[in-house]
Amino acid sequence: MRYMCLACDYDGTIARDSIVAQSTLQALERIKNSGRKLILVTGRELDDLLRVLEKPELFDRIVAENGAVLYRPSSKETAALCEPPPKAFVDELTRRGVTPLSQGLRIVATWHPQEATVLEVIRSMSLELQIIFNKNAVMVLPSGTNKGTGLTAALKELELSTHNVVAVGDAENDHAFLGVCECCVAVNNALPALKERSDWVAYQSHGPGVEELIELLLKDDLQALAPRLHRHEIELGTEENGEKFTLPAYGSRVLIAGPSGSGKSTTTSAIVDRLFALGYQVCLVDPEGDYDEFEPLATLGGPNHVPAISEIFDTLNDPKRSLGINLLGVPLPDRPQFFQTLLMRLQELRVKTGRPHWIVVDEAHHLMPVDLPTGGLAVTKDMESFALVTVHPDEVSPAILSSVNTLIAVGSEPKKVVEQFIKGTKGSDGPDPQLVRAPEPDCVLVWRFVAHEKPHYVKVKPARSQLRRHQRKYAVGELGHDRSFYFRGPEGRLNLRAQNMNVFAQLAEGLDDSTWSFHLSQHDYSRWMRDTIKDRELAEVIAKIEDDKTLEASASRRDIIDAIQKHYTASG
């Protein structure tokens, strides 16, 4: 379920002339009975609201005084979310004859046209206060306090994300809380400016308009509105014609596949980075620890530590934290069962909160193998919003593959990947390999399985954090034996292993000229950078040094070490 919560304004939205109609109350009860949360977000003073609101217990939280006060109806507890305006400020407004004038727990309120006097007093007293309008109402609050900040505080208590909220309002002061929600709606009597920025405008006004929204929400979780939410789409990169290519942030079930070293981690990192930037919560299951230093993710687990389920969910309880789960400490044969237990708990959290918004599974052929018992798939086969990453798509459970709606084939031979995918799904309806061609350099094939859509060829926009991750990994990390550089010399007498850039620089500085020049003449240094480290920019710099026959061994050594240190060691 995408929308776990409905947040609504009071006056002019669910209420007309301060009263909520019985039909609207009944619609709100249906939302409550569907398992969703209800939050009321109002500019009214709390005591005033409770005098006119029937059944306040319908709401899980009430944000009053335009974001300054949080009320918990079940316990009748009240929490102030900011400091009150100074008493001297209220006294001065009274002295100047501002009327009507009311003061709540934190808010000071009056009506148009008194805003000119209020602003003059704020300036004369050098106060950090703001004026917020609600049609003819004039509200004064500390700067930075609004309905958006109040709603965020309420959601934090409920452990919900703003991405799982649909909000509805009618006036100027509703911009702040509608703007932070996944989907924003205006009732038909709303101000034109609010209608213009909303994703949908109800056909009716006040409570009946909210009832319309509720019926759509209960019918299909607002699926019909999904195409309007372009601001939440994941920008993967650009197509060959230069147009931006995006994926839906909700409902995308992606398989990222290709041979080793083809760029799967680059594509995966780009998607995770973009989701994180948009504020979505990601849980990345990382069997090999490849994402331990990827900055958007907190990391649990490692070679000597198996993360406890409780430890994982203590982290995920914060909607703003995304998590990488390193499974190196779990024996290879035990990983599928560990993952199935984890996935079941993740799905339970999704049912309760709608989070984590995306589940990303690296090495999916190990965790969801083709021989996984059918019973183990009861949770996973209907999973929404996920990405599976694998070098062997035909070795992933067919039940999982059949739920994929987007294939990203990485590497120079996407046709082979498509054929492996078809083999893995046991020939179910899917892409036609004959429509696949070789992509341009640095492009991936993206195929969304919707009616008549042909494959796209996309140049992936790298993750903002990815380069920093690789800089640290290659500067001071431990590259495997197959990825390290070996100084062997012209007769193969040496076997000096450089498992990272720092070690390479240290070994190079003490190397004899004959060994150094041997590898230089064969372009071994630039080849390592290009083919193993995948740093084409640095490879080109080093290749130019290798081609410069005027340089002595000591000079070429110095220039290459300097180039490496600028790219890696100094920033690692």
PDB file of N, CA and C in Angstrom, residues 96 119 348 358 469 508:
ATOM      1  N   ARG A  96      -1.841  48.840  20.897  1.00  0.00           N
ATOM      2  CA  ARG A  96      -2.102  49.517  19.628  1.00  0.00           C
ATOM      3  C   ARG A  96      -3.520  49.266  19.120  1.00  0.00           C
ATOM      4  N   LEU A 119       2.899  43.525  11.519  1.00  0.00           N
ATOM      5  CA  LEU A 119       4.231  43.538  10.906  1.00  0.00           C
ATOM      6  C   LEU A 119       5.072  44.697  11.440  1.00  0.00           C
ATOM      7  N   GLU A 348       6.302  -7.249   6.399  1.00  0.00           N
ATOM      8  CA  GLU A 348       5.424  -6.902   7.527  1.00  0.00           C
ATOM      9  C   GLU A 348       5.540  -5.413   7.851  1.00  0.00           C
ATOM     10  N   TRP A 358      11.896   0.998  -1.090  1.00  0.00           N
ATOM     11  CA  TRP A 358      12.537   0.114  -2.076  1.00  0.00           C
ATOM     12  C   TRP A 358      13.369  -0.936  -1.354  1.00  0.00           C
ATOM     13  N   ARG A 469      32.944   6.757  -3.001  1.00  0.00           N
ATOM     14  CA  ARG A 469      33.040   5.389  -2.507  1.00  0.00           C
ATOM     15  C   ARG A 469      34.211   4.683  -3.156  1.00  0.00           C
ATOM     16  N   ALA A 508      55.879   1.492  -6.312  1.00  0.00           N
ATOM     17  CA  ALA A 508      56.453   2.138  -7.496  1.00  0.00           C
ATOM     18  C   ALA A 508      57.654   2.999  -7.129  1.00  0.00           C
TER      19      ALA A 508
END
